[in-house]
Amino acid sequence: MTDVLIIGGGQAGSMAAINLRKQKYEGSISIITEEANYPYQRPPLSKGFLTGTTKTEALFFKSEEYYEKNKINVHLKNRATKLDTKKQEVTLEDRTKIKYEKLVITTGSKLNKITSKEDKKIIYLNSVSKAIELKKQLKESESIGVIGAGFIGLEVAATAKKMGLKTTVFEAEKRIMQRSASKEIADFLKSYHEKMGVGFKLNTTAKKIEPTDKGVSIHLSDGNDTNPDFVVIGVGVQAESTIAKDAGIECNNGILVDKSCLTSDPNVYAAGDCSSYYFSRYDTRQRLESVQNAIDQAAVVSSSIMGEPIAYDSVPWFWSDQYDLKFQIAGLSHETDLIVIRGNKEESKFSVCHFKENKLTAVECVNDQKTFMLGKKLIEAKSDITPEAMENTQTNLKDWR
């Protein structure tokens, strides 16, 4: 029996446990994770970890001693296979059954896979062990194929190119970053990558991927074959909500939660990539895949369990590092009806500002930290800043806060 049982050892799960102890929660806490490692950060796996600027030990949120000292029981290399909400019981893969008072589901997301074969030359980057294998391949290889031109694919491509590999990105859509960035940003980033020597094949899918003695054979939808030394695949994810759905908890593109991150079951919370939350600010239900979302929702969950509920009303934000570019997004840009450009694309320092019904809803910034920070605050404050003022680089945005 445990008072708070957490399924998932990622950002949201670990932070929920850490927050509870910071808030002087005295009940028992257990975390179930499939990983062989204690909870660690995932964003650096496609960024600084590959280049060596982020060391392995820096990935971990807390040490093993921390969990022991704070009496947080971490079940490593174990998977929750069944949830019985009536019995308030979770069954693990090793058939252990754990009863709970409160359950927190932070199972994250699962990869969309386009291959059935497992091979060291075919890498899906979703764990530290895969990142270690990728580092090895980058050092030993001369060419790489990247399937999927989202954040992870482009970050890997940038690192590979900087390390001197022949780099080609294959994307099924007509442009890169179809789901994650505006056309203005996508066009700029594609041009920048091409200037660095990265090749792109858009509107092209990989029909078949097979390891060979010399590398990997990729048969493309245009009828051509390509043979890089290895391939990294990043074609998106979907919510890992199976255990909740099977237990009868309401799900739709994620586990549905209210403003306190409570699910349709009164004793079960959900947070992070696996949860679908209603953002009143944007009048939409959204499932976000971001560190900020996981951290903020973990704080909501721990406060709710402590009997001090807080509503999640944060402005979503995301970031990506590619070459010497820092790309940052604040807000959600869906259904934008007007955009303005602030800054100078030629100097690789600019922002795309999104408006809906004359309200600033999002900013996408390239090497423009000031506009990102102030834009985020303007969105939070629901400022009446005008598109004209946002476009004028001489405008002091602080005056509109």
XYZ file of N, CA, C and O in Angstrom, residues 70-248:
716
model
N 14.528 10.829 1.050
C 13.190 11.408 1.107
C 12.083 10.353 1.033
O 10.916 10.698 0.861
N 12.481 9.106 1.163
C 11.528 7.990 1.207
C 10.571 7.992 0.014
O 9.346 7.905 0.161
N 11.171 8.111 -1.167
C 10.429 7.965 -2.423
C 10.886 6.644 -3.033
O 12.038 6.511 -3.456
N 10.013 5.674 -3.034
C 10.358 4.334 -3.511
C 10.242 4.285 -5.027
O 9.161 4.493 -5.573
N 11.348 4.029 -5.721
C 11.352 4.001 -7.190
C 11.483 2.557 -7.661
O 12.485 1.890 -7.408
N 10.435 2.074 -8.350
C 10.451 0.717 -8.910
C 11.050 0.798 -10.316
O 10.363 1.134 -11.281
N 12.341 0.497 -10.455
C 13.012 0.552 -11.753
C 12.713 -0.691 -12.577
O 12.385 -1.750 -12.040
N 12.846 -0.538 -13.891
C 12.670 -1.650 -14.837
C 11.376 -2.421 -14.586
O 11.352 -3.637 -14.582
N 10.318 -1.664 -14.363
C 9.017 -2.285 -14.128
C 7.945 -1.486 -14.841
O 8.073 -0.275 -15.012
N 6.900 -2.151 -15.236
C 5.842 -1.498 -16.013
C 4.493 -1.798 -15.389
O 4.212 -2.928 -14.989
N 3.669 -0.767 -15.293
C 2.302 -0.955 -14.816
C 1.471 -1.506 -15.967
O 1.421 -0.913 -17.046
N 0.836 -2.641 -15.765
C 0.096 -3.289 -16.852
C -1.417 -3.190 -16.703
O -2.149 -3.319 -17.678
N -1.887 -2.953 -15.472
C -3.336 -2.909 -15.266
C -3.681 -1.986 -14.107
O -2.985 -1.947 -13.099
N -4.777 -1.254 -14.280
C -5.284 -0.366 -13.241
C -6.719 -0.759 -12.902
O -7.566 -0.844 -13.792
N -6.967 -1.017 -11.645
C -8.323 -1.304 -11.162
C -8.725 -0.149 -10.251
O -8.270 -0.057 -9.109
N -9.555 0.751 -10.776
C -9.912 1.950 -10.002
C -10.851 1.633 -8.837
O -10.875 2.362 -7.848
N -11.629 0.567 -8.947
C -12.539 0.203 -7.846
C -11.757 -0.312 -6.651
O -12.038 0.033 -5.497
N -10.764 -1.144 -6.922
C -9.918 -1.666 -5.847
C -8.811 -0.689 -5.475
O -8.122 -0.887 -4.475
N -8.643 0.363 -6.318
C -7.528 1.304 -6.166
C -6.212 0.525 -6.089
O -5.455 0.598 -5.132
N -5.988 -0.189 -7.196
C -4.857 -1.119 -7.247
C -4.238 -1.124 -8.641
O -4.938 -1.111 -9.647
N -2.912 -1.166 -8.673
C -2.162 -1.246 -9.931
C -1.366 -2.542 -9.941
O -0.710 -2.890 -8.953
N -1.446 -3.253 -11.060
C -0.674 -4.490 -11.237
C 0.544 -4.193 -12.092
O 0.438 -3.554 -13.150
N 1.707 -4.683 -11.648
C 2.946 -4.482 -12.396
C 3.252 -5.691 -13.273
O 2.649 -6.746 -13.135
N 4.206 -5.502 -14.157
C 4.587 -6.559 -15.093
C 5.079 -7.800 -14.363
O 4.896 -8.928 -14.844
N 5.705 -7.614 -13.205
C 6.197 -8.765 -12.435
C 5.112 -9.369 -11.539
O 5.394 -10.174 -10.653
N 3.840 -8.921 -11.781
C 2.638 -9.398 -11.092
C 2.471 -8.854 -9.671
O 1.536 -9.234 -8.959
N 3.371 -7.978 -9.280
C 3.192 -7.294 -8.003
C 1.947 -6.413 -8.079
O 1.670 -5.794 -9.111
N 1.184 -6.356 -7.012
C 0.011 -5.482 -6.943
C 0.251 -4.421 -5.876
O 0.674 -4.736 -4.765
N -0.008 -3.162 -6.245
C 0.201 -2.057 -5.302
C -1.107 -1.283 -5.153
O -1.660 -0.782 -6.132
N -1.583 -1.180 -3.916
C -2.773 -0.379 -3.638
C -2.360 1.071 -3.398
O -1.240 1.336 -2.956
N -3.274 1.977 -3.689
C -2.962 3.401 -3.543
C -4.153 4.165 -2.962
O -5.303 3.724 -3.057
N -3.846 5.324 -2.375
C -4.884 6.275 -1.976
C -5.124 7.245 -3.139
O -6.254 7.513 -3.518
N -4.026 7.778 -3.674
C -4.079 8.664 -4.832
C -3.115 8.133 -5.896
O -1.990 7.716 -5.575
N -3.557 8.164 -7.153
C -2.729 7.699 -8.259
C -2.454 8.870 -9.195
O -3.345 9.670 -9.489
N -1.209 8.968 -9.672
C -0.827 9.992 -10.644
C -0.279 9.283 -11.880
O 0.719 8.559 -11.793
N -0.937 9.489 -13.016
C -0.489 8.857 -14.257
C 0.340 9.869 -15.046
O -0.157 10.916 -15.456
N 1.605 9.560 -15.225
C 2.519 10.436 -15.984
C 3.286 9.576 -16.987
O 4.516 9.573 -17.007
N 2.539 8.837 -17.769
C 3.128 7.853 -18.682
C 3.711 8.476 -19.948
O 4.296 7.770 -20.774
N 3.530 9.785 -20.134
C 4.159 10.466 -21.261
C 3.562 10.086 -22.599
O 2.351 9.910 -22.753
N 4.445 9.930 -23.573
C 4.007 9.624 -24.938
C 4.768 8.422 -25.472
O 5.832 8.071 -24.977
N 4.201 7.795 -26.497
C 4.874 6.653 -27.119
C 5.192 7.006 -28.564
O 4.467 7.754 -29.230
N 6.278 6.465 -29.039
C 6.771 6.779 -30.383
C 5.869 6.222 -31.475
O 5.330 5.123 -31.348
N 5.728 6.985 -32.536
C 5.184 6.445 -33.775
C 6.331 5.725 -34.474
O 7.354 6.328 -34.777
N 6.171 4.440 -34.697
C 7.251 3.660 -35.310
C 6.894 3.263 -36.732
O 5.752 2.888 -37.011
N 7.868 3.357 -37.626
C 7.647 2.991 -39.025
C 8.477 1.775 -39.418
O 8.503 1.386 -40.578
N 9.153 1.188 -38.434
C 9.922 -0.037 -38.687
C 9.584 -1.053 -37.610
O 9.217 -0.704 -36.491
N 9.720 -2.295 -37.951
C 9.504 -3.358 -36.974
C 10.826 -3.927 -36.474
O 10.895 -4.520 -35.408
N 11.888 -3.704 -37.247
C 13.185 -4.264 -36.884
C 13.925 -3.361 -35.900
O 13.876 -2.144 -35.993
N 14.584 -3.986 -34.928
C 15.448 -3.270 -33.995
C 16.888 -3.477 -34.447
O 17.311 -4.596 -34.727
N 17.640 -2.391 -34.540
C 19.026 -2.492 -34.970
C 19.774 -1.258 -34.478
O 19.189 -0.181 -34.388
N 21.054 -1.413 -34.192
C 21.837 -0.277 -33.686
C 21.995 0.821 -34.730
O 22.338 1.964 -34.383
N 21.724 0.491 -36.009
C 21.818 1.503 -37.065
C 20.478 2.191 -37.334
O 20.390 3.078 -38.170
N 19.430 1.756 -36.637
C 18.100 2.361 -36.771
C 17.707 2.864 -35.386
O 17.395 2.081 -34.492
N 17.751 4.168 -35.198
C 17.620 4.736 -33.859
C 16.361 5.592 -33.716
O 16.115 6.507 -34.501
N 15.567 5.260 -32.707
C 14.475 6.122 -32.240
C 14.973 6.751 -30.940
O 15.234 6.036 -29.971
N 15.104 8.059 -30.911
C 15.741 8.715 -29.771
C 14.723 9.024 -28.669
O 14.085 10.071 -28.675
N 14.582 8.104 -27.710
C 13.613 8.317 -26.633
C 14.134 7.926 -25.258
O 13.376 7.882 -24.296
N 15.439 7.649 -25.148
C 15.998 7.268 -23.856
C 17.492 7.558 -23.847
O 18.120 7.768 -24.890
N 18.062 7.559 -22.650
C 19.490 7.834 -22.538
C 20.313 6.732 -23.202
O 21.368 6.998 -23.785
N 19.841 5.492 -23.149
C 20.576 4.400 -23.792
C 20.616 4.585 -25.312
O 21.640 4.331 -25.952
N 19.502 5.061 -25.881
C 19.469 5.336 -27.323
C 20.368 6.522 -27.664
O 21.005 6.556 -28.720
N 20.413 7.516 -26.779
C 21.263 8.686 -27.016
C 22.741 8.304 -26.979
O 23.552 8.830 -27.752
N 23.093 7.382 -26.088
C 24.482 6.906 -26.023
C 24.848 6.184 -27.320
O 25.943 6.365 -27.869
N 23.919 5.374 -27.828
C 24.156 4.678 -29.095
C 24.280 5.678 -30.237
O 25.130 5.528 -31.123
N 23.447 6.731 -30.216
C 23.509 7.757 -31.256
C 24.843 8.494 -31.226
O 25.443 8.757 -32.281
N 25.336 8.815 -30.040
C 26.639 9.479 -29.917
C 27.736 8.631 -30.547
O 28.617 9.139 -31.251
N 27.653 7.334 -30.297
C 28.655 6.412 -30.848
C 28.585 6.390 -32.370
O 29.619 6.465 -33.063
N 27.364 6.318 -32.904
C 27.205 6.285 -34.363
C 27.682 7.585 -35.007
O 28.281 7.582 -36.082
N 27.411 8.715 -34.364
C 27.846 10.006 -34.903
C 29.371 10.078 -35.001
O 29.918 10.645 -35.955
N 30.055 9.508 -34.025
C 31.521 9.550 -34.014
C 32.131 8.599 -35.038
O 33.214 8.867 -35.584
N 31.434 7.477 -35.297
C 32.025 6.434 -36.144
C 31.567 6.485 -37.598
O 32.107 5.771 -38.436
N 30.569 7.319 -37.918
C 29.961 7.289 -39.248
C 30.331 8.503 -40.093
O 30.833 9.514 -39.578
N 30.040 8.378 -41.389
C 30.292 9.477 -42.321
C 29.008 10.070 -42.868
O 29.021 11.182 -43.414
N 27.897 9.345 -42.745
C 26.628 9.855 -43.273
C 25.469 9.419 -42.389
O 25.522 8.382 -41.715
N 24.412 10.228 -42.415
C 23.228 9.951 -41.607
C 21.968 10.317 -42.383
O 21.957 11.310 -43.131
N 20.948 9.509 -42.220
C 19.631 9.849 -42.735
C 18.740 10.169 -41.548
O 18.761 9.455 -40.547
N 18.005 11.270 -41.630
C 17.081 11.672 -40.564
C 15.670 11.652 -41.139
O 15.390 12.369 -42.101
N 14.807 10.831 -40.575
C 13.428 10.748 -41.063
C 12.528 11.502 -40.091
O 12.382 11.119 -38.933
N 11.964 12.585 -40.585
C 11.122 13.436 -39.755
C 11.783 14.772 -39.486
O 12.874 14.823 -38.909
N 11.146 15.863 -39.946
C 11.731 17.191 -39.796
C 11.004 17.999 -38.737
O 10.548 19.117 -38.967
N 10.879 17.401 -37.542
C 10.365 18.125 -36.391
C 11.531 18.598 -35.543
O 12.683 18.630 -36.003
N 11.250 18.961 -34.294
C 12.297 19.459 -33.405
C 13.464 18.487 -33.289
O 14.618 18.848 -33.501
N 13.163 17.230 -32.933
C 14.238 16.267 -32.678
C 15.040 15.985 -33.951
O 16.271 15.976 -33.934
N 14.330 15.766 -35.060
C 15.023 15.490 -36.309
C 15.972 16.601 -36.711
O 17.123 16.351 -37.109
N 15.538 17.834 -36.597
C 16.371 18.969 -36.993
C 17.519 19.188 -36.021
O 18.625 19.585 -36.434
N 17.290 18.948 -34.731
C 18.381 19.081 -33.765
C 19.463 18.032 -34.021
O 20.657 18.337 -33.976
N 19.040 16.812 -34.310
C 20.012 15.756 -34.636
C 20.746 16.091 -35.924
O 21.971 15.924 -36.021
N 20.020 16.587 -36.918
C 20.635 16.958 -38.195
C 21.684 18.047 -37.999
O 22.774 17.993 -38.586
N 21.380 19.035 -37.175
C 22.323 20.129 -36.919
C 23.590 19.599 -36.251
O 24.713 19.965 -36.641
N 23.423 18.726 -35.269
C 24.579 18.156 -34.578
C 25.419 17.314 -35.524
O 26.649 17.409 -35.545
N 24.747 16.484 -36.324
C 25.464 15.619 -37.271
C 26.266 16.444 -38.272
O 27.418 16.123 -38.587
N 25.668 17.509 -38.768
C 26.352 18.351 -39.759
C 27.555 19.045 -39.141
O 28.620 19.140 -39.759
N 27.393 19.511 -37.904
C 28.508 20.169 -37.213
C 29.666 19.200 -36.997
O 30.821 19.599 -36.930
N 29.327 17.892 -36.892
C 30.365 16.877 -36.695
C 30.930 16.366 -38.019
O 31.755 15.457 -38.032
N 30.462 16.951 -39.138
C 31.041 16.638 -40.439
C 30.384 15.516 -41.207
O 30.908 15.088 -42.244
N 29.226 15.028 -40.771
C 28.565 13.936 -41.482
C 27.749 14.467 -42.663
O 27.157 15.554 -42.573
N 27.698 13.702 -43.720
C 26.762 13.998 -44.803
C 25.365 13.745 -44.237
O 25.060 12.649 -43.773
N 24.520 14.771 -44.292
C 23.236 14.710 -43.584
C 22.077 14.991 -44.522
O 22.052 16.019 -45.207
N 21.107 14.077 -44.544
C 19.910 14.250 -45.361
C 18.682 14.029 -44.501
O 18.608 13.052 -43.741
N 17.717 14.951 -44.617
C 16.471 14.873 -43.858
C 15.327 14.526 -44.803
O 15.164 15.168 -45.849
N 14.544 13.534 -44.429
C 13.389 13.106 -45.229
C 12.109 13.458 -44.467
O 11.972 13.130 -43.294
N 11.181 14.119 -45.134
C 9.964 14.579 -44.483
C 8.751 14.265 -45.347
O 8.736 14.551 -46.549
N 7.730 13.672 -44.731
C 6.530 13.273 -45.469
C 5.669 14.469 -45.879
O 4.964 14.421 -46.883
N 5.729 15.553 -45.091
C 4.919 16.726 -45.401
C 5.577 17.590 -46.474
O 6.734 17.379 -46.840
N 4.825 18.603 -46.919
C 5.342 19.492 -47.966
C 6.346 20.498 -47.432
O 7.054 21.144 -48.200
N 6.383 20.662 -46.119
C 7.374 21.551 -45.507
C 7.826 20.976 -44.174
O 7.191 20.056 -43.636
N 8.913 21.495 -43.630
C 9.395 21.021 -42.335
C 8.554 21.637 -41.211
O 7.873 22.637 -41.403
N 8.599 21.021 -40.054
C 7.935 21.521 -38.842
C 6.470 21.878 -39.085
O 5.977 22.911 -38.633
N 5.781 20.998 -39.792
C 4.392 21.248 -40.158
C 3.503 21.465 -38.935
O 2.629 22.338 -38.932
N 3.722 20.693 -37.878
C 2.860 20.787 -36.691
C 3.374 21.760 -35.637
O 2.619 22.192 -34.775
N 4.660 22.093 -35.695
C 5.263 22.776 -34.552
C 5.681 24.219 -34.776
O 6.037 24.910 -33.818
N 5.637 24.705 -36.022
C 6.088 26.082 -36.271
C 5.380 26.659 -37.491
O 4.875 25.928 -38.347
N 5.390 27.973 -37.577
C 4.780 28.656 -38.714
C 5.613 28.444 -39.970
O 6.787 28.059 -39.906
N 5.015 28.716 -41.110
C 5.721 28.581 -42.386
C 6.913 29.536 -42.435
O 7.964 29.207 -42.993
N 6.756 30.721 -41.858
C 7.837 31.717 -41.874
C 9.070 31.194 -41.143
O 10.198 31.306 -41.639
N 8.846 30.602 -39.982
C 9.961 30.022 -39.219
C 10.522 28.803 -39.937
O 11.742 28.617 -40.046
N 9.629 27.943 -40.428
C 10.058 26.711 -41.097
C 10.919 27.021 -42.322
O 11.958 26.382 -42.539
N 10.506 27.979 -43.116
C 11.275 28.349 -44.310
C 12.653 28.883 -43.937
O 13.658 28.566 -44.579
N 12.695 29.682 -42.879
C 13.982 30.225 -42.430
C 14.905 29.103 -41.961
O 16.077 29.046 -42.346
N 14.387 28.199 -41.125
C 15.220 27.122 -40.592
C 15.704 26.179 -41.694
O 16.852 25.732 -41.676
N 14.833 25.896 -42.646
C 15.244 25.020 -43.753
C 16.378 25.670 -44.544
O 17.379 25.018 -44.861
N 16.244 26.946 -44.832
C 17.298 27.656 -45.567
C 18.605 27.668 -44.784
O 19.691 27.527 -45.358
N 18.507 27.834 -43.480
C 19.706 27.875 -42.635
C 20.405 26.517 -42.652
O 21.634 26.434 -42.789
N 19.615 25.444 -42.513
C 20.186 24.093 -42.572
C 20.840 23.845 -43.928
O 21.932 23.268 -44.006
N 20.174 24.265 -44.987
C 20.736 24.063 -46.330
C 22.036 24.843 -46.498
O 22.981 24.356 -47.135
N 22.087 26.020 -45.926
C 23.318 26.818 -45.978
C 24.459 26.091 -45.271
O 25.623 26.189 -45.668
N 24.111 25.321 -44.241
C 25.121 24.552 -43.514
C 25.487 23.250 -44.221
O 26.426 22.564 -43.816
N 24.704 22.896 -45.256
C 25.032 21.702 -46.033
C 24.099 20.525 -45.860
O 24.348 19.436 -46.407
N 23.001 20.703 -45.133
C 22.027 19.622 -44.952
C 21.143 19.524 -46.187
O 20.693 20.534 -46.732
N 20.891 18.294 -46.647
C 19.992 18.078 -47.775
C 18.598 17.722 -47.290
O 18.440 17.113 -46.223
N 17.585 18.134 -48.036
C 16.196 17.835 -47.666
C 15.481 17.152 -48.821
O 15.671 17.512 -49.990
N 14.644 16.174 -48.477
C 13.712 15.580 -49.424
C 12.336 15.667 -48.794
O 12.018 14.896 -47.870
N 11.530 16.623 -49.271
C 10.201 16.831 -48.718
C 9.166 16.031 -49.494
O 9.427 15.556 -50.595
N 7.995 15.894 -48.874
C 6.907 15.159 -49.513
C 7.368 13.743 -49.895
O 6.963 13.186 -50.919
N 8.231 13.201 -49.037
C 8.846 11.897 -49.310
C 8.793 11.030 -48.059
O 9.204 11.453 -46.983
N 8.295 9.814 -48.196
C 8.229 8.895 -47.063
C 9.180 7.720 -47.271
O 9.559 7.405 -48.405
N 9.555 7.106 -46.155
C 10.392 5.911 -46.207
C 9.477 4.694 -46.251
O 8.755 4.419 -45.303
N 9.486 3.995 -47.375
C 8.624 2.819 -47.537
C 9.207 1.579 -46.858
O 8.471 0.735 -46.345
N 10.523 1.496 -46.865
C 11.172 0.326 -46.281
C 12.564 0.717 -45.786
O 13.296 1.422 -46.478
N 12.897 0.282 -44.567
C 14.206 0.574 -43.982
C 14.821 -0.726 -43.514
O 14.225 -1.450 -42.704
N 15.993 -1.028 -44.041
C 16.650 -2.294 -43.671
C 18.128 -2.074 -43.394
O 18.802 -1.364 -44.144
N 18.635 -2.663 -42.301
C 20.076 -2.602 -42.046
C 20.833 -3.469 -43.050
O 20.336 -4.516 -43.468
N 21.999 -3.014 -43.450
C 22.865 -3.772 -44.350
C 24.236 -3.919 -43.700
O 24.481 -3.377 -42.621
N 25.131 -4.621 -44.379
C 26.487 -4.797 -43.843
C 27.215 -3.455 -43.722
O 28.004 -3.242 -42.801
N 26.917 -2.547 -44.649
C 27.635 -1.268 -44.676
C 26.866 -0.112 -44.043
O 27.431 0.950 -43.805
N 25.567 -0.285 -43.807
C 24.790 0.811 -43.253
C 23.312 0.498 -43.211
O 22.896 -0.536 -42.689
N 22.526 1.387 -43.823
C 21.080 1.220 -43.853
C 20.581 1.507 -45.260
O 21.014 2.452 -45.910
N 19.664 0.671 -45.734
C 19.039 0.887 -47.037
C 17.628 1.434 -46.811
O 16.822 0.821 -46.107
N 17.368 2.616 -47.392
C 16.054 3.247 -47.257
C 15.417 3.340 -48.637
O 15.947 3.991 -49.539
N 14.282 2.657 -48.793
C 13.538 2.735 -50.045
C 12.478 3.820 -49.904
O 11.625 3.769 -49.028
N 12.549 4.832 -50.774
C 11.705 6.019 -50.654
C 10.462 5.946 -51.531
O 10.406 5.192 -52.509
N 9.482 6.762 -51.185
C 8.208 6.766 -51.912
C 8.343 7.281 -53.340
O 7.488 7.014 -54.179
N 9.428 7.997 -53.638
C 9.629 8.482 -55.015
C 10.320 7.442 -55.894
O 10.673 7.707 -57.050
N 10.523 6.242 -55.326
C 11.129 5.156 -56.093
C 12.632 5.051 -55.947
O 13.239 4.077 -56.414
N 13.259 6.026 -55.320
C 14.709 6.011 -55.152
C 15.117 5.301 -53.877
O 14.318 5.145 -52.948
N 16.369 4.882 -53.838
C 16.957 4.296 -52.636
C 18.102 5.183 -52.167
O 18.772 5.838 -52.969
N 18.299 5.207 -50.854
C 19.439 5.930 -50.291
C 20.091 5.040 -49.254
O 19.422 4.201 -48.645
N 21.399 5.203 -49.057
C 22.139 4.260 -48.200
C 23.073 4.966 -47.224
O 24.303 4.874 -47.354
N 22.530 5.663 -46.229
C 23.390 6.280 -45.214
C 23.985 5.229 -44.287
O 23.542 4.078 -44.274
N 24.974 5.635 -43.515
C 25.587 4.701 -42.567
C 24.606 4.289 -41.473
O 24.656 3.161 -40.975
N 23.736 5.217 -41.081
C 22.684 4.887 -40.100
C 21.555 5.908 -40.228
O 21.670 6.901 -40.947
N 20.454 5.637 -39.513
C 19.280 6.501 -39.627
C 18.701 6.789 -38.243
O 18.709 5.929 -37.361
N 18.244 8.023 -38.070
C 17.508 8.420 -36.862
C 16.078 8.733 -37.292
O 15.858 9.469 -38.255
N 15.114 8.164 -36.576
C 13.707 8.322 -36.949
C 12.969 9.104 -35.866
O 12.968 8.720 -34.697
N 12.354 10.198 -36.288
C 11.559 11.011 -35.379
C 10.292 11.461 -36.083
O 10.249 12.541 -36.663
N 9.285 10.618 -36.073
C 8.053 10.900 -36.833
C 6.856 11.106 -35.889
O 5.729 10.725 -36.195
N 7.141 11.728 -34.763
C 6.057 12.086 -33.863
C 5.739 11.042 -32.810
O 6.280 9.927 -32.804
N 4.850 11.434 -31.913
C 4.449 10.576 -30.802
C 2.938 10.687 -30.603
O 2.280 11.532 -31.195
N 2.426 9.825 -29.767
C 1.029 9.903 -29.354
C 0.951 9.628 -27.857
O 1.876 9.068 -27.265
N -0.116 10.061 -27.248
C -0.249 9.903 -25.802
C -0.207 8.436 -25.402
O -0.840 7.595 -26.038
N 0.528 8.149 -24.336
C 0.545 6.794 -23.777
C -0.524 6.742 -22.687
O -0.266 6.987 -21.504
N -1.744 6.475 -23.106
C -2.880 6.520 -22.176
C -3.612 5.186 -22.070
O -4.715 5.126 -21.536
N -3.001 4.130 -22.545
C -3.656 2.815 -22.594
C -4.141 2.349 -21.237
O -5.279 1.885 -21.088
N -3.291 2.468 -20.213
C -3.661 1.943 -18.893
C -4.882 2.681 -18.331
O -5.735 2.088 -17.674
N -4.989 3.969 -18.628
C -6.141 4.748 -18.160
C -7.393 4.384 -18.947
O -8.479 4.181 -18.370
N -7.238 4.293 -20.250
C -8.382 3.963 -21.115
C -8.943 2.595 -20.769
O -10.173 2.416 -20.675
N -8.069 1.618 -20.573
C -8.507 0.259 -20.234
C -9.226 0.216 -18.885
O -10.055 -0.667 -18.644
N -8.913 1.172 -18.021
C -9.542 1.219 -16.697
C -10.851 1.996 -16.706
O -11.506 2.117 -15.667
N -11.226 2.512 -17.876
C -12.493 3.228 -17.972
C -12.398 4.719 -17.706
O -13.422 5.406 -17.602
